[in-house]
Amino acid sequence: GAVVSQHPSWVICKSGTSVKIECRSLDFQATTMFWYRQFPKQSLMLMATSNEGSKATYEQGVEKDKFLINHASLTLSTLTVTSAHPEDSSFYICSGGVGGVADTQYFGPGTRLTVL
Amino acid sequence: EDKVVQSPLSLVVHEGDTVTLNCSYEVTNFRSLLWYKQEKKAPTFLFMLTSSGIEKKSGRLSSILDKKELSSILNITATQTGDSAIYLCAVGIKGGSEKLVFGKGTKLTVNP
């Protein structure tokens, strides 16, 4: 079945630094990639949707200058958390979608970000 | 605002019990309802439901959608300790910006 990988699986960084998370679809072409954030004991909150070669669409309340998303190819999307602060500590999950239909999403294993 | 509500938020049962998890939704453009199981990492897909009244079954798990009541249930029979997880319900929204809206999940703990 469709496999999505994320790298790194966990990262610890100092406040003020930037962190890049990669999301790759390994055996399919993801026309759309979704980025979610999950706080402890909370559900997945959609941050943004990106289509290959175009700008990401951010959900209300998500700062696009802080969470930079690049979807350069049909198999790779990156999320960069710029000038990270402790409140950005969370579990970030990406998913690859096929055919522009949101209900067919294959989730990556997630990246645990801890900002000190 | 699109909303998905799951109940109960947590549940503790003994092995062999049957459980029913609930999901209700209020969304503008319903496309589908999905159930996922989340253990330590990312969610794994269980079911996708689009038609009302048709039960989907996979082993000891089954689910059904009621579009009139805007709800769905996930049943697990003869629970096992390996069923312990968070069960997430999500609704697929159709339109210009397709997306999934997730509920907070039900944390199921199955004790031996």
Coordinates of N, CA and C in Angstrom, one line a residue:
Chain A
G1 N 0.8 -1.2 0.0 CA 0.0 0.0 0.0 C 0.8 1.2 0.0
A2 N 0.2 2.4 -0.1 CA 0.9 3.7 -0.2 C 1.6 4.0 1.1
V3 N 2.9 4.4 0.9 CA 3.7 4.6 2.1 C 4.2 6.1 2.1
V4 N 4.1 6.7 3.2 CA 4.6 8.1 3.4 C 5.7 8.1 4.5
S5 N 6.8 8.7 4.2 CA 7.8 8.8 5.3 C 8.0 10.2 5.7
Q6 N 8.5 10.4 6.9 CA 8.8 11.7 7.5 C 10.2 11.7 8.1
H7 N 10.9 12.8 7.9 CA 12.2 12.9 8.5 C 12.4 14.3 9.0
P8 N 12.9 14.5 10.2 CA 13.3 13.4 11.2 C 12.0 12.9 11.9
S9 N 12.2 11.8 12.7 CA 11.0 11.3 13.5 C 10.9 12.1 14.8
W10 N 12.0 12.6 15.2 CA 12.0 13.6 16.4 C 13.1 14.6 16.3
V11 N 12.9 15.7 16.8 CA 13.9 16.8 16.8 C 13.8 17.6 18.0
I12 N 14.9 18.0 18.6 CA 14.9 18.9 19.7 C 15.8 20.1 19.3
C13 N 15.3 21.3 19.5 CA 16.0 22.5 19.1 C 15.9 23.6 20.1
K14 N 16.7 24.6 19.9 CA 16.7 25.7 20.8 C 15.7 26.7 20.3
S15 N 15.2 27.5 21.2 CA 14.2 28.6 20.9 C 14.9 29.5 19.9
G16 N 14.2 29.9 18.9 CA 14.8 30.9 17.9 C 15.4 30.2 16.6
T17 N 15.6 29.0 16.7 CA 16.1 28.3 15.5 C 15.0 27.8 14.6
S18 N 15.4 27.5 13.4 CA 14.4 27.0 12.4 C 14.6 25.5 12.2
V19 N 13.5 24.8 12.0 CA 13.5 23.3 11.8 C 12.8 22.9 10.6
K20 N 13.4 22.1 9.8 CA 12.8 21.6 8.6 C 12.3 20.2 8.7
I21 N 11.1 19.9 8.3 CA 10.6 18.5 8.4 C 10.3 18.1 6.9
E22 N 10.7 16.9 6.5 CA 10.5 16.4 5.2 C 9.4 15.3 5.2
C23 N 8.6 15.4 4.2 CA 7.5 14.4 4.0 C 7.6 13.8 2.6
R24 N 7.8 12.5 2.5 CA 8.0 11.9 1.1 C 6.9 10.8 0.9
S25 N 6.3 10.8 -0.3 CA 5.5 9.7 -0.7 C 6.4 8.7 -1.4
L26 N 6.6 7.5 -0.9 CA 7.6 6.6 -1.4 C 7.2 5.8 -2.6
D27 N 5.9 5.5 -2.7 CA 5.5 4.6 -3.8 C 4.3 5.1 -4.6
F28 N 4.0 6.3 -4.4 CA 2.9 6.9 -5.2 C 3.2 8.4 -5.4
Q29 N 2.5 9.0 -6.2 CA 2.6 10.5 -6.5 C 1.5 11.2 -5.7
A30 N 1.9 12.1 -4.8 CA 0.9 12.8 -4.0 C 0.6 14.1 -4.6
T31 N -0.5 14.2 -5.3 CA -0.9 15.5 -5.9 C -1.1 16.6 -4.8
T32 N -1.6 16.1 -3.7 CA -1.8 17.1 -2.6 C -1.2 16.5 -1.3
M33 N -0.6 17.4 -0.6 CA 0.0 17.0 0.7 C -0.6 17.9 1.8
F34 N -0.9 17.2 2.9 CA -1.6 17.9 4.1 C -0.6 17.9 5.2
W35 N -0.6 19.0 6.0 CA 0.2 19.1 7.2 C -0.7 19.3 8.4
Y36 N -0.5 18.4 9.4 CA -1.3 18.5 10.6 C -0.4 18.7 11.8
R37 N -1.0 19.2 12.9 CA -0.3 19.4 14.1 C -1.2 18.7 15.2
Q38 N -0.6 18.0 16.1 CA -1.4 17.3 17.2 C -0.8 17.6 18.5
F39 N -1.5 18.3 19.4 CA -1.0 18.5 20.7 C -1.5 17.4 21.6
P40 N -0.8 17.2 22.7 CA -1.2 16.1 23.6 C -2.6 16.0 23.9
K41 N -3.2 14.9 23.8 CA -4.6 14.6 24.1 C -5.6 15.5 23.3
Q42 N -5.1 16.0 22.2 CA -5.9 16.7 21.2 C -6.0 15.9 19.9
S43 N -6.8 16.4 19.0 CA -6.9 15.7 17.7 C -6.0 16.3 16.7
L44 N -6.0 15.8 15.5 CA -5.2 16.3 14.5 C -5.9 17.6 14.0
M45 N -5.1 18.7 13.9 CA -5.6 19.9 13.4 C -4.9 20.2 12.1
L46 N -5.6 20.4 11.0 CA -5.1 20.7 9.7 C -4.4 22.1 9.8
M47 N -3.2 22.1 9.3 CA -2.5 23.4 9.3 C -2.6 24.0 7.9
A48 N -2.3 23.2 6.9 CA -2.2 23.7 5.5 C -2.3 22.5 4.5
T49 N -2.8 22.9 3.3 CA -2.9 22.0 2.2 C -2.0 22.5 1.1
S50 N -1.2 21.6 0.5 CA -0.3 22.1 -0.6 C -0.5 21.2 -1.8
N51 N -0.5 21.8 -2.9 CA -0.5 21.1 -4.2 C 0.8 21.4 -4.9
E52 N 1.3 20.3 -5.5 CA 2.6 20.4 -6.2 C 2.7 21.6 -7.1
G53 N 3.8 22.4 -6.8 CA 4.1 23.5 -7.7 C 3.3 24.8 -7.4
S54 N 2.4 24.7 -6.4 CA 1.7 26.0 -6.1 C 1.8 26.3 -4.7
K55 N 1.3 27.5 -4.3 CA 1.4 27.9 -2.9 C 0.5 27.1 -2.0
A56 N 0.9 26.9 -0.8 CA 0.0 26.2 0.2 C -1.2 27.1 0.6
T57 N -2.2 26.4 0.9 CA -3.4 27.0 1.5 C -3.4 26.8 3.0
Y58 N -3.4 27.9 3.8 CA -3.3 27.7 5.2 C -4.6 27.8 5.8
E59 N -4.8 27.1 6.9 CA -6.1 27.2 7.7 C -6.0 28.5 8.5
Q60 N -7.2 28.9 8.9 CA -7.4 30.1 9.7 C -6.6 30.0 11.0
G61 N -5.8 31.0 11.3 CA -5.1 31.0 12.5 C -3.7 30.4 12.4
V62 N -3.3 29.9 11.3 CA -2.0 29.3 11.1 C -1.1 30.4 10.3
E63 N 0.0 30.8 10.9 CA 0.8 31.8 10.4 C 1.7 31.3 9.2
K64 N 1.4 31.8 8.0 CA 2.2 31.2 6.9 C 3.6 31.6 6.9
D65 N 4.0 32.7 7.5 CA 5.4 33.2 7.6 C 6.1 32.4 8.6
K66 N 5.4 31.7 9.5 CA 6.1 31.0 10.5 C 6.2 29.5 10.1
F67 N 5.2 29.0 9.4 CA 5.2 27.6 9.0 C 5.3 27.6 7.4
L68 N 6.5 27.5 7.0 CA 6.7 27.6 5.5 C 6.6 26.2 4.9
I69 N 5.7 26.1 3.9 CA 5.5 24.8 3.3 C 5.9 24.9 1.8
N70 N 6.7 23.9 1.4 CA 7.2 23.8 0.0 C 6.8 22.5 -0.5
H71 N 6.2 22.4 -1.7 CA 5.8 21.1 -2.3 C 6.4 21.1 -3.7
A72 N 7.7 20.8 -3.7 CA 8.5 21.0 -4.9 C 8.2 19.9 -6.0
S73 N 7.8 18.7 -5.5 CA 7.6 17.7 -6.4 C 6.4 16.8 -6.0
L74 N 6.0 15.9 -6.8 CA 4.9 15.0 -6.4 C 5.2 14.0 -5.3
T75 N 6.5 14.0 -4.9 CA 6.8 13.0 -3.9 C 7.5 13.7 -2.6
L76 N 7.6 15.0 -2.7 CA 8.3 15.6 -1.5 C 7.6 16.9 -1.2
S77 N 7.3 17.1 0.1 CA 6.9 18.3 0.7 C 7.7 18.6 2.0
T78 N 8.0 19.9 2.2 CA 8.7 20.2 3.4 C 7.9 21.3 4.2
L79 N 8.1 21.1 5.5 CA 7.5 22.1 6.5 C 8.7 22.7 7.3
T80 N 8.8 24.0 7.2 CA 9.9 24.6 8.0 C 9.2 25.5 9.1
V81 N 9.6 25.2 10.3 CA 9.1 26.0 11.4 C 10.2 27.0 11.7
T82 N 9.9 28.3 11.4 CA 10.9 29.3 11.5 C 10.8 29.9 12.9
S83 N 12.0 30.3 13.4 CA 12.1 30.9 14.7 C 11.2 30.2 15.7
A84 N 11.5 28.9 15.9 CA 10.6 28.1 16.7 C 10.7 28.5 18.2
H85 N 9.5 28.4 18.9 CA 9.4 28.7 20.3 C 8.8 27.5 21.0
P86 N 8.9 27.5 22.3 CA 8.4 26.3 23.0 C 6.9 26.0 22.7
E87 N 6.1 27.0 22.4 CA 4.7 26.7 22.2 C 4.5 26.0 20.8
D88 N 5.6 26.0 20.0 CA 5.5 25.2 18.7 C 5.8 23.7 18.9
S89 N 6.2 23.4 20.1 CA 6.4 21.9 20.4 C 5.1 21.2 20.2
S90 N 5.2 20.1 19.4 CA 4.0 19.4 19.0 C 4.4 18.2 18.2
F91 N 3.4 17.4 17.8 CA 3.6 16.3 16.9 C 3.1 16.7 15.6
Y92 N 4.0 16.7 14.6 CA 3.6 17.2 13.2 C 3.5 16.0 12.3
I93 N 2.3 15.9 11.6 CA 2.0 14.7 10.8 C 1.7 15.2 9.4
C94 N 2.3 14.6 8.4 CA 1.9 14.9 7.0 C 1.1 13.8 6.4
S95 N 0.4 14.1 5.4 CA -0.2 13.0 4.6 C -0.2 13.3 3.1
G96 N -0.2 12.3 2.3 CA -0.2 12.5 0.9 C -1.6 12.1 0.4
G97 N -2.1 12.9 -0.4 CA -3.4 12.7 -1.0 C -3.3 12.4 -2.5
V98 N -4.3 11.7 -3.0 CA -4.2 11.3 -4.4 C -5.5 11.9 -5.1
G99 N -5.3 12.5 -6.3 CA -6.4 12.9 -7.1 C -7.1 14.1 -6.5
G100 N -6.5 14.8 -5.6 CA -7.2 16.0 -5.0 C -8.4 15.7 -4.1
V101 N -8.5 14.4 -3.7 CA -9.6 14.0 -2.9 C -9.1 13.8 -1.5
A102 N -9.7 14.6 -0.5 CA -9.1 14.6 0.8 C -9.3 13.3 1.5
D103 N -10.4 12.5 1.2 CA -10.6 11.3 2.0 C -9.7 10.2 1.6
T104 N -8.9 10.4 0.6 CA -7.9 9.3 0.3 C -6.5 9.9 0.7
Q105 N -6.2 9.8 2.0 CA -4.9 10.3 2.5 C -4.1 9.2 3.1
Y106 N -2.8 9.2 2.9 CA -1.9 8.2 3.5 C -1.0 9.0 4.4
F107 N -1.0 8.6 5.7 CA -0.3 9.4 6.7 C 1.1 9.0 6.9
G108 N 1.9 9.9 7.2 CA 3.3 9.7 7.6 C 3.3 9.3 9.0
P109 N 4.5 8.9 9.5 CA 4.6 8.4 10.9 C 4.7 9.6 11.9
G110 N 4.8 10.8 11.4 CA 4.9 12.0 12.3 C 6.3 12.4 12.8
T111 N 6.4 13.6 13.2 CA 7.7 14.2 13.7 C 7.4 14.8 15.0
R112 N 8.1 14.4 16.1 CA 7.9 15.0 17.4 C 8.9 16.2 17.5
L113 N 8.4 17.4 17.6 CA 9.3 18.6 17.7 C 9.2 19.1 19.2
T114 N 10.4 19.2 19.8 CA 10.5 19.8 21.1 C 11.4 21.0 21.0
V115 N 10.9 22.2 21.4 CA 11.6 23.4 21.4 C 12.0 23.8 22.8
L116 N 13.3 23.9 23.1 CA 13.7 24.2 24.5 C 13.7 25.7 24.7
Chain B
E1 N -18.9 26.9 11.3 CA -17.6 26.1 11.5 C -17.9 24.6 11.5
D2 N -17.1 23.9 10.7 CA -17.3 22.4 10.6 C -16.8 21.8 12.0
K3 N -17.6 20.9 12.4 CA -17.3 20.3 13.8 C -17.6 18.8 13.8
V4 N -16.7 18.1 14.4 CA -16.8 16.6 14.6 C -16.7 16.3 16.1
V5 N -17.6 15.6 16.7 CA -17.6 15.4 18.1 C -17.7 13.9 18.3
Q6 N -16.7 13.4 19.1 CA -16.7 12.0 19.5 C -17.0 11.8 20.9
S7 N -17.7 10.6 21.2 CA -17.9 10.3 22.6 C -17.9 8.8 22.7
P8 N -17.5 8.3 23.9 CA -16.9 9.0 25.0 C -15.5 9.4 24.6
L9 N -14.9 10.3 25.4 CA -13.5 10.7 25.2 C -12.6 9.6 25.6
S10 N -13.0 8.8 26.6 CA -12.2 7.7 27.0 C -13.0 6.6 27.6
L11 N -12.5 5.4 27.5 CA -13.3 4.2 27.8 C -12.3 3.1 28.2
V12 N -12.6 2.5 29.4 CA -11.8 1.4 29.9 C -12.7 0.1 30.0
V13 N -12.3 -0.9 29.3 CA -13.1 -2.2 29.3 C -12.2 -3.4 29.6
H14 N -12.8 -4.5 29.7 CA -12.0 -5.8 29.9 C -12.0 -6.5 28.6
E15 N -11.0 -7.3 28.4 CA -10.9 -8.2 27.2 C -12.2 -8.9 27.1
G16 N -12.7 -9.0 25.8 CA -13.9 -9.8 25.6 C -15.1 -8.9 25.5
D17 N -15.0 -7.7 26.1 CA -16.2 -6.8 26.1 C -16.4 -6.3 24.6
T18 N -17.7 -5.8 24.4 CA -18.0 -5.2 23.1 C -18.1 -3.7 23.4
V19 N -17.6 -2.9 22.5 CA -17.6 -1.4 22.7 C -18.2 -0.7 21.5
T20 N -18.9 0.4 21.8 CA -19.5 1.2 20.7 C -18.9 2.6 20.9
L21 N -18.3 3.1 19.8 CA -17.8 4.5 19.9 C -18.7 5.3 18.9
N22 N -18.9 6.6 19.4 CA -19.8 7.4 18.7 C -19.1 8.6 18.0
C23 N -19.7 9.1 16.9 CA -19.1 10.2 16.2 C -20.3 11.0 15.6
S24 N -20.4 12.3 15.9 CA -21.4 13.1 15.3 C -20.8 14.3 14.6
Y25 N -21.4 14.8 13.6 CA -20.8 15.9 12.9 C -21.8 17.0 12.4
E26 N -21.2 18.2 12.3 CA -22.0 19.3 11.7 C -21.1 19.9 10.7
V27 N -21.3 19.7 9.4 CA -20.4 20.3 8.4 C -21.2 20.8 7.3
T28 N -20.5 21.6 6.5 CA -21.2 22.3 5.4 C -21.4 21.4 4.2
N29 N -20.3 20.8 3.8 CA -20.4 20.0 2.6 C -19.8 18.6 2.8
F30 N -20.6 17.7 3.3 CA -20.2 16.3 3.6 C -19.9 15.6 2.4
R31 N -18.7 14.9 2.5 CA -18.3 14.0 1.4 C -18.3 12.5 1.9
S32 N -17.7 12.4 3.1 CA -17.4 11.0 3.6 C -17.1 11.1 5.1
L33 N -17.2 9.9 5.8 CA -16.8 9.9 7.2 C -15.8 8.7 7.3
L34 N -14.7 9.0 8.0 CA -13.7 8.0 8.1 C -13.3 7.7 9.5
W35 N -13.0 6.5 9.8 CA -12.5 6.1 11.1 C -11.0 5.7 11.0
Y36 N -10.2 6.1 12.0 CA -8.8 5.7 12.0 C -8.5 5.2 13.4
K37 N -7.4 4.4 13.5 CA -6.9 3.9 14.7 C -5.5 4.6 14.9
Q38 N -5.3 5.2 16.0 CA -4.0 5.8 16.3 C -3.3 5.2 17.5
E39 N -2.2 4.5 17.3 CA -1.5 4.0 18.4 C -0.4 5.0 18.8
K40 N 0.9 4.7 18.6 CA 1.8 5.7 19.0 C 2.2 6.7 18.0
K41 N 1.9 6.4 16.8 CA 2.3 7.3 15.7 C 1.2 7.8 14.9
A42 N 1.3 7.7 13.6 CA 0.2 8.3 12.7 C -1.0 7.4 12.7
P43 N -2.1 8.0 12.3 CA -3.4 7.2 12.2 C -3.3 6.1 11.1
T44 N -3.9 5.0 11.4 CA -4.1 4.0 10.3 C -5.5 3.9 10.0
F45 N -5.8 3.8 8.7 CA -7.2 3.8 8.2 C -7.9 2.5 8.6
L46 N -9.2 2.8 9.0 CA -10.1 1.6 9.3 C -11.2 1.5 8.2
F47 N -12.0 2.6 8.2 CA -13.2 2.5 7.3 C -13.4 3.9 6.7
M48 N -14.0 3.9 5.5 CA -14.6 5.1 4.9 C -16.1 4.8 4.6
L49 N -16.9 5.7 5.0 CA -18.4 5.5 4.8 C -18.9 6.7 4.1
T50 N -19.7 6.4 3.0 CA -20.3 7.5 2.3 C -21.8 7.4 2.2
S51 N -22.3 6.1 2.3 CA -23.7 5.9 2.2 C -24.3 5.5 3.5
S52 N -25.5 6.1 3.8 CA -26.2 5.8 5.0 C -26.7 4.4 5.1
G53 N -26.6 3.8 6.3 CA -27.3 2.5 6.5 C -26.5 1.3 6.0
I54 N -25.4 1.5 5.4 CA -24.6 0.3 4.9 C -23.5 0.0 5.9
E55 N -23.5 -1.2 6.5 CA -22.5 -1.5 7.5 C -21.2 -1.9 6.7
K56 N -20.1 -1.4 7.2 CA -18.8 -1.9 6.7 C -18.2 -2.7 7.9
K57 N -17.6 -3.8 7.5 CA -17.1 -4.8 8.5 C -15.7 -5.2 8.1
S58 N -14.8 -5.3 9.2 CA -13.5 -5.9 9.0 C -13.2 -6.6 10.3
G59 N -13.3 -7.9 10.2 CA -13.0 -8.7 11.4 C -14.0 -8.4 12.5
R60 N -13.4 -8.0 13.6 CA -14.3 -7.7 14.8 C -14.7 -6.3 14.8
L61 N -14.3 -5.5 13.8 CA -14.7 -4.1 13.8 C -15.8 -3.9 12.7
S62 N -16.7 -3.0 13.0 CA -17.8 -2.7 12.1 C -18.2 -1.2 12.3
S63 N -18.7 -0.6 11.2 CA -19.1 0.8 11.3 C -20.3 1.0 10.4
I64 N -21.1 2.0 10.8 CA -22.2 2.4 10.0 C -22.5 3.9 10.1
L65 N -23.0 4.4 9.0 CA -23.2 5.9 9.0 C -24.7 6.1 8.9
D66 N -25.2 7.1 9.7 CA -26.6 7.6 9.6 C -26.6 9.0 9.2
K67 N -26.9 9.3 8.0 CA -26.8 10.7 7.5 C -27.9 11.5 8.0
K68 N -29.0 10.8 8.3 CA -30.2 11.6 8.8 C -29.8 12.2 10.2
E69 N -29.2 11.3 11.0 CA -28.8 11.7 12.4 C -27.4 12.4 12.4
L70 N -26.8 12.5 11.3 CA -25.4 13.1 11.2 C -24.5 12.4 12.2
S71 N -24.4 11.1 12.1 CA -23.6 10.4 13.1 C -23.1 9.0 12.5
S72 N -22.2 8.5 13.2 CA -21.7 7.2 12.9 C -21.3 6.5 14.2
I73 N -21.3 5.1 14.1 CA -20.8 4.4 15.3 C -19.7 3.4 14.8
L74 N -18.8 3.1 15.7 CA -17.7 2.1 15.4 C -17.9 1.1 16.5
N75 N -18.1 -0.2 16.1 CA -18.3 -1.3 17.1 C -17.1 -2.1 17.0
I76 N -16.6 -2.5 18.2 CA -15.6 -3.5 18.3 C -16.1 -4.6 19.2
T77 N -16.2 -5.8 18.7 CA -16.6 -7.0 19.5 C -15.4 -7.8 20.0
A78 N -15.6 -8.5 21.1 CA -14.6 -9.4 21.7 C -13.3 -8.7 21.7
T79 N -13.3 -7.5 22.4 CA -12.1 -6.7 22.4 C -10.8 -7.4 22.9
Q80 N -9.7 -7.0 22.5 CA -8.4 -7.6 22.9 C -7.5 -6.4 23.3
T81 N -6.5 -6.7 24.0 CA -5.6 -5.7 24.5 C -4.9 -4.9 23.4
G82 N -4.8 -5.6 22.3 CA -4.2 -4.9 21.1 C -5.1 -3.9 20.5
D83 N -6.4 -3.8 20.9 CA -7.3 -2.8 20.4 C -7.1 -1.5 21.1
S84 N -6.3 -1.5 22.2 CA -6.1 -0.3 23.0 C -5.4 0.8 22.0
A85 N -6.1 1.9 21.9 CA -5.6 2.9 21.0 C -6.5 4.1 21.1
I86 N -6.2 5.2 20.4 CA -7.1 6.3 20.2 C -7.8 6.1 18.8
Y87 N -9.2 6.1 18.9 CA -9.9 6.0 17.6 C -10.4 7.3 17.2
L88 N -10.0 7.7 16.0 CA -10.3 9.0 15.5 C -11.4 8.9 14.4
C89 N -12.3 9.8 14.5 CA -13.4 10.0 13.4 C -13.0 11.3 12.7
A90 N -13.1 11.2 11.3 CA -12.9 12.4 10.5 C -14.0 12.5 9.5
V91 N -14.3 13.7 9.1 CA -15.3 13.9 8.1 C -14.6 14.6 6.9
G92 N -14.8 14.0 5.7 CA -14.2 14.6 4.5 C -15.1 15.7 4.0
I93 N -14.5 16.9 3.8 CA -15.3 18.0 3.3 C -15.0 18.2 1.8
K94 N -16.0 18.3 1.0 CA -15.8 18.5 -0.4 C -16.0 20.0 -0.8
G95 N -15.5 20.3 -1.9 CA -15.6 21.7 -2.4 C -14.3 22.2 -2.9
G96 N -14.1 23.5 -3.0 CA -12.9 24.1 -3.5 C -11.7 23.7 -2.7
S97 N -11.8 23.5 -1.4 CA -10.7 23.2 -0.6 C -11.0 21.9 0.1
E98 N -10.7 20.8 -0.5 CA -11.0 19.5 0.1 C -10.2 19.2 1.4
K99 N -10.8 18.8 2.4 CA -10.0 18.5 3.6 C -10.7 17.5 4.5
L100 N -10.0 17.0 5.6 CA -10.6 16.2 6.6 C -10.6 17.0 7.9
V101 N -11.8 16.9 8.6 CA -11.9 17.5 9.9 C -12.0 16.4 10.9
F102 N -11.1 16.4 11.9 CA -11.0 15.3 12.8 C -11.8 15.7 14.1
G103 N -12.3 14.6 14.8 CA -12.8 14.8 16.1 C -11.6 14.6 17.1
K104 N -11.9 14.8 18.4 CA -10.8 14.7 19.4 C -10.4 13.2 19.7
G105 N -11.2 12.3 19.2 CA -10.8 10.9 19.4 C -11.4 10.3 20.7
T106 N -11.5 9.0 20.7 CA -11.9 8.2 21.9 C -10.7 7.3 22.3
K107 N -10.2 7.5 23.5 CA -9.1 6.7 24.0 C -9.7 5.4 24.6
L108 N -9.4 4.3 23.9 CA -9.9 3.0 24.4 C -8.8 2.2 25.1
T109 N -9.0 1.8 26.3 CA -8.1 1.0 27.0 C -8.7 -0.4 27.3
V110 N -8.1 -1.5 26.8 CA -8.6 -2.8 27.0 C -7.7 -3.5 28.0
N111 N -8.2 -3.8 29.2 CA -7.4 -4.5 30.2 C -7.6 -6.0 30.1
P112 N -6.5 -6.7 30.4 CA -6.6 -8.2 30.3 C -7.5 -8.8 31.4

